[in-house]
């Protein structure tokens, strides 16, 4: 007869998988920005985020200096009723507004929501900040339960 040593852990993991199939309100977070070596130095860069054709919001002003890393950013947007396996079209644009509005770059990417758990890098194209990297993450899904290391009998 089976020993049932893993029954409790198995049940917890199955419950976790069941929770992942249900919709959740999650936060899309701009976790960090790494400005490229070609970046224009500016005090007033704003990141605008659009998800599935809907503008979600704009970050506070970000300073750009060539080759620097900024984190944490503190910009987050709520995505309602999202499932772990959902696929999103995310469009990101960066504009500088110090003197006149000017595009610093943009990028559009299709991602599975689950890939944002560990972070997904978006590399700006076009304009002055080309090559700059923005990392987005998502929070709000249940945490995966810890499982012991497998040991054979």
PDB file of C-alpha atoms in Angstrom:
ATOM      1  CA  UNK A   1       0.000   0.000   0.000  1.00  0.00           C
ATOM      2  CA  UNK A   2       1.238   3.541  -0.718  1.00  0.00           C
ATOM      3  CA  UNK A   3       2.723   5.375   2.251  1.00  0.00           C
ATOM      4  CA  UNK A   4       0.793   8.619   1.609  1.00  0.00           C
ATOM      5  CA  UNK A   5       3.784  10.672   2.819  1.00  0.00           C
ATOM      6  CA  UNK A   6       3.224  13.296   0.142  1.00  0.00           C
ATOM      7  CA  UNK A   7      -0.583  13.442   0.338  1.00  0.00           C
ATOM      8  CA  UNK A   8      -0.734  16.749   2.238  1.00  0.00           C
ATOM      9  CA  UNK A   9       1.826  18.404  -0.030  1.00  0.00           C
ATOM     10  CA  UNK A  10       0.101  17.065  -3.132  1.00  0.00           C
ATOM     11  CA  UNK A  11      -3.238  18.452  -1.992  1.00  0.00           C
ATOM     12  CA  UNK A  12      -1.687  21.871  -1.332  1.00  0.00           C
ATOM     13  CA  UNK A  13      -0.118  21.909  -4.774  1.00  0.00           C
ATOM     14  CA  UNK A  14      -3.387  20.891  -6.453  1.00  0.00           C
ATOM     15  CA  UNK A  15      -5.184  23.674  -4.573  1.00  0.00           C
ATOM     16  CA  UNK A  16      -2.522  26.124  -5.805  1.00  0.00           C
ATOM     17  CA  UNK A  17      -3.060  24.982  -9.423  1.00  0.00           C
ATOM     18  CA  UNK A  18      -6.832  25.397  -9.014  1.00  0.00           C
ATOM     19  CA  UNK A  19      -6.314  28.978  -7.763  1.00  0.00           C
ATOM     20  CA  UNK A  20      -4.146  29.795 -10.792  1.00  0.00           C
ATOM     21  CA  UNK A  21      -6.992  28.916 -13.154  1.00  0.00           C
ATOM     22  CA  UNK A  22      -9.245  31.550 -11.572  1.00  0.00           C
ATOM     23  CA  UNK A  23      -9.093  35.254 -12.503  1.00  0.00           C
ATOM     24  CA  UNK A  24      -7.145  37.607 -10.227  1.00  0.00           C
ATOM     25  CA  UNK A  25      -6.604  41.330  -9.945  1.00  0.00           C
ATOM     26  CA  UNK A  26      -2.860  41.716 -10.453  1.00  0.00           C
ATOM     27  CA  UNK A  27      -0.420  44.613 -10.545  1.00  0.00           C
ATOM     28  CA  UNK A  28       1.773  45.282 -13.554  1.00  0.00           C
ATOM     29  CA  UNK A  29       4.916  46.875 -12.144  1.00  0.00           C
ATOM     30  CA  UNK A  30       7.634  48.857 -13.885  1.00  0.00           C
ATOM     31  CA  UNK A  31      10.448  47.319 -11.843  1.00  0.00           C
ATOM     32  CA  UNK A  32      13.516  48.977 -13.353  1.00  0.00           C
ATOM     33  CA  UNK A  33      14.929  51.003 -16.232  1.00  0.00           C
ATOM     34  CA  UNK A  34      18.451  50.666 -17.589  1.00  0.00           C
ATOM     35  CA  UNK A  35      19.222  53.642 -19.818  1.00  0.00           C
ATOM     36  CA  UNK A  36      21.424  52.858 -22.824  1.00  0.00           C
ATOM     37  CA  UNK A  37      24.818  54.416 -23.441  1.00  0.00           C
ATOM     38  CA  UNK A  38      23.130  56.446 -26.211  1.00  0.00           C
ATOM     39  CA  UNK A  39      20.489  57.874 -23.893  1.00  0.00           C
ATOM     40  CA  UNK A  40      19.893  61.577 -23.772  1.00  0.00           C
ATOM     41  CA  UNK A  41      20.311  62.969 -20.266  1.00  0.00           C
ATOM     42  CA  UNK A  42      16.985  64.374 -19.092  1.00  0.00           C
ATOM     43  CA  UNK A  43      15.066  64.997 -15.862  1.00  0.00           C
ATOM     44  CA  UNK A  44      11.597  64.504 -17.297  1.00  0.00           C
ATOM     45  CA  UNK A  45      10.999  61.159 -18.986  1.00  0.00           C
ATOM     46  CA  UNK A  46       7.549  59.637 -18.653  1.00  0.00           C
ATOM     47  CA  UNK A  47       6.734  55.989 -19.362  1.00  0.00           C
ATOM     48  CA  UNK A  48       3.231  55.369 -20.714  1.00  0.00           C
ATOM     49  CA  UNK A  49       1.870  51.819 -20.616  1.00  0.00           C
ATOM     50  CA  UNK A  50      -0.912  50.457 -22.787  1.00  0.00           C
ATOM     51  CA  UNK A  51      -2.275  46.913 -22.285  1.00  0.00           C
ATOM     52  CA  UNK A  52      -4.490  45.285 -24.921  1.00  0.00           C
ATOM     53  CA  UNK A  53      -5.162  48.668 -26.523  1.00  0.00           C
ATOM     54  CA  UNK A  54      -6.124  50.433 -23.278  1.00  0.00           C
ATOM     55  CA  UNK A  55      -3.890  53.087 -21.729  1.00  0.00           C
ATOM     56  CA  UNK A  56      -3.182  52.051 -18.133  1.00  0.00           C
ATOM     57  CA  UNK A  57      -1.232  55.075 -17.018  1.00  0.00           C
ATOM     58  CA  UNK A  58       1.974  57.042 -16.930  1.00  0.00           C
ATOM     59  CA  UNK A  59       4.928  56.919 -14.561  1.00  0.00           C
ATOM     60  CA  UNK A  60       6.183  59.831 -12.510  1.00  0.00           C
ATOM     61  CA  UNK A  61       9.065  61.755 -14.081  1.00  0.00           C
ATOM     62  CA  UNK A  62      12.191  59.618 -14.449  1.00  0.00           C
ATOM     63  CA  UNK A  63      15.696  60.971 -14.816  1.00  0.00           C
ATOM     64  CA  UNK A  64      17.754  59.488 -17.620  1.00  0.00           C
ATOM     65  CA  UNK A  65      21.530  59.448 -17.537  1.00  0.00           C
ATOM     66  CA  UNK A  66      23.575  57.461 -20.014  1.00  0.00           C
ATOM     67  CA  UNK A  67      24.242  53.884 -18.892  1.00  0.00           C
ATOM     68  CA  UNK A  68      22.495  54.135 -15.499  1.00  0.00           C
ATOM     69  CA  UNK A  69      20.066  51.782 -13.756  1.00  0.00           C
ATOM     70  CA  UNK A  70      16.995  53.043 -11.911  1.00  0.00           C
ATOM     71  CA  UNK A  71      15.102  50.774  -9.496  1.00  0.00           C
ATOM     72  CA  UNK A  72      12.643  50.580  -7.894  1.00  0.00           C
ATOM     73  CA  UNK A  73      10.506  52.843 -10.029  1.00  0.00           C
ATOM     74  CA  UNK A  74       7.294  52.811  -7.978  1.00  0.00           C
ATOM     75  CA  UNK A  75       4.974  52.726 -11.000  1.00  0.00           C
ATOM     76  CA  UNK A  76       2.252  50.048 -10.984  1.00  0.00           C
ATOM     77  CA  UNK A  77      -1.062  49.545 -12.718  1.00  0.00           C
ATOM     78  CA  UNK A  78      -3.922  47.194 -11.790  1.00  0.00           C
ATOM     79  CA  UNK A  79      -5.030  44.607 -14.321  1.00  0.00           C
ATOM     80  CA  UNK A  80      -8.425  43.214 -13.321  1.00  0.00           C
ATOM     81  CA  UNK A  81      -9.682  39.655 -13.814  1.00  0.00           C
ATOM     82  CA  UNK A  82      -6.521  38.222 -15.329  1.00  0.00           C
ATOM     83  CA  UNK A  83      -5.637  34.550 -15.507  1.00  0.00           C
ATOM     84  CA  UNK A  84      -2.158  33.082 -15.192  1.00  0.00           C
ATOM     85  CA  UNK A  85      -2.163  31.878 -18.819  1.00  0.00           C
ATOM     86  CA  UNK A  86      -3.565  35.096 -20.361  1.00  0.00           C
ATOM     87  CA  UNK A  87      -1.672  36.660 -23.243  1.00  0.00           C
ATOM     88  CA  UNK A  88      -1.248  40.443 -23.242  1.00  0.00           C
ATOM     89  CA  UNK A  89      -0.236  42.974 -25.878  1.00  0.00           C
ATOM     90  CA  UNK A  90       1.835  45.586 -24.047  1.00  0.00           C
ATOM     91  CA  UNK A  91       2.854  48.847 -25.700  1.00  0.00           C
ATOM     92  CA  UNK A  92       5.353  51.079 -23.903  1.00  0.00           C
ATOM     93  CA  UNK A  93       6.413  54.569 -24.919  1.00  0.00           C
ATOM     94  CA  UNK A  94       8.837  56.987 -23.292  1.00  0.00           C
ATOM     95  CA  UNK A  95       8.489  60.730 -23.805  1.00  0.00           C
ATOM     96  CA  UNK A  96      10.625  63.563 -22.581  1.00  0.00           C
ATOM     97  CA  UNK A  97       8.809  66.764 -21.680  1.00  0.00           C
ATOM     98  CA  UNK A  98      11.613  69.023 -20.431  1.00  0.00           C
ATOM     99  CA  UNK A  99      11.247  71.489 -23.314  1.00  0.00           C
ATOM    100  CA  UNK A 100       8.825  70.007 -25.779  1.00  0.00           C
ATOM    101  CA  UNK A 101       7.238  66.584 -25.958  1.00  0.00           C
ATOM    102  CA  UNK A 102       9.637  64.328 -27.816  1.00  0.00           C
ATOM    103  CA  UNK A 103       9.592  60.569 -28.212  1.00  0.00           C
ATOM    104  CA  UNK A 104      12.450  58.782 -26.507  1.00  0.00           C
ATOM    105  CA  UNK A 105      11.457  55.366 -27.841  1.00  0.00           C
ATOM    106  CA  UNK A 106       8.740  52.760 -27.859  1.00  0.00           C
ATOM    107  CA  UNK A 107       8.236  49.021 -27.932  1.00  0.00           C
ATOM    108  CA  UNK A 108       5.323  46.628 -28.366  1.00  0.00           C
ATOM    109  CA  UNK A 109       5.499  43.073 -27.094  1.00  0.00           C
ATOM    110  CA  UNK A 110       3.077  40.162 -26.766  1.00  0.00           C
ATOM    111  CA  UNK A 111       3.702  38.244 -23.544  1.00  0.00           C
ATOM    112  CA  UNK A 112       2.107  35.516 -21.475  1.00  0.00           C
ATOM    113  CA  UNK A 113       1.140  36.986 -18.108  1.00  0.00           C
ATOM    114  CA  UNK A 114       2.960  34.174 -16.279  1.00  0.00           C
ATOM    115  CA  UNK A 115       6.269  35.233 -17.898  1.00  0.00           C
ATOM    116  CA  UNK A 116       6.003  38.550 -16.052  1.00  0.00           C
ATOM    117  CA  UNK A 117       6.291  36.826 -12.655  1.00  0.00           C
ATOM    118  CA  UNK A 118      10.085  36.749 -12.897  1.00  0.00           C
ATOM    119  CA  UNK A 119      10.308  39.866 -15.032  1.00  0.00           C
ATOM    120  CA  UNK A 120      10.201  40.550 -18.742  1.00  0.00           C
ATOM    121  CA  UNK A 121      12.577  42.981 -20.465  1.00  0.00           C
ATOM    122  CA  UNK A 122      11.279  45.451 -23.039  1.00  0.00           C
ATOM    123  CA  UNK A 123      13.976  47.080 -25.197  1.00  0.00           C
ATOM    124  CA  UNK A 124      13.097  50.520 -26.579  1.00  0.00           C
ATOM    125  CA  UNK A 125      13.330  51.008 -30.325  1.00  0.00           C
ATOM    126  CA  UNK A 126      13.526  54.199 -32.354  1.00  0.00           C
ATOM    127  CA  UNK A 127      14.389  57.665 -31.180  1.00  0.00           C
ATOM    128  CA  UNK A 128      16.975  58.805 -28.652  1.00  0.00           C
ATOM    129  CA  UNK A 129      16.663  56.138 -25.931  1.00  0.00           C
ATOM    130  CA  UNK A 130      16.985  53.187 -28.350  1.00  0.00           C
ATOM    131  CA  UNK A 131      18.499  50.216 -26.555  1.00  0.00           C
ATOM    132  CA  UNK A 132      17.267  51.292 -23.129  1.00  0.00           C
ATOM    133  CA  UNK A 133      15.680  48.396 -21.225  1.00  0.00           C
ATOM    134  CA  UNK A 134      12.537  48.492 -19.104  1.00  0.00           C
ATOM    135  CA  UNK A 135      11.722  45.494 -16.899  1.00  0.00           C
ATOM    136  CA  UNK A 136       8.099  44.756 -16.050  1.00  0.00           C
ATOM    137  CA  UNK A 137       6.872  42.291 -13.422  1.00  0.00           C
ATOM    138  CA  UNK A 138       3.478  41.177 -12.196  1.00  0.00           C
ATOM    139  CA  UNK A 139       2.302  40.537  -8.628  1.00  0.00           C
ATOM    140  CA  UNK A 140      -0.943  39.222  -7.253  1.00  0.00           C
ATOM    141  CA  UNK A 141      -1.037  35.542  -8.134  1.00  0.00           C
ATOM    142  CA  UNK A 142      -0.958  32.895  -5.380  1.00  0.00           C
ATOM    143  CA  UNK A 143       2.490  31.808  -4.240  1.00  0.00           C
ATOM    144  CA  UNK A 144       3.635  28.368  -5.301  1.00  0.00           C
ATOM    145  CA  UNK A 145       3.933  26.095  -2.238  1.00  0.00           C
ATOM    146  CA  UNK A 146       7.370  24.813  -1.316  1.00  0.00           C
ATOM    147  CA  UNK A 147       7.929  21.183  -2.187  1.00  0.00           C
ATOM    148  CA  UNK A 148      10.688  19.048  -0.701  1.00  0.00           C
ATOM    149  CA  UNK A 149      13.526  17.779  -2.849  1.00  0.00           C
ATOM    150  CA  UNK A 150      12.667  14.440  -4.421  1.00  0.00           C
ATOM    151  CA  UNK A 151      14.321  11.426  -2.778  1.00  0.00           C
ATOM    152  CA  UNK A 152      14.073   7.945  -4.195  1.00  0.00           C
ATOM    153  CA  UNK A 153      13.290   5.085  -1.838  1.00  0.00           C
TER     154      UNK A 153
END
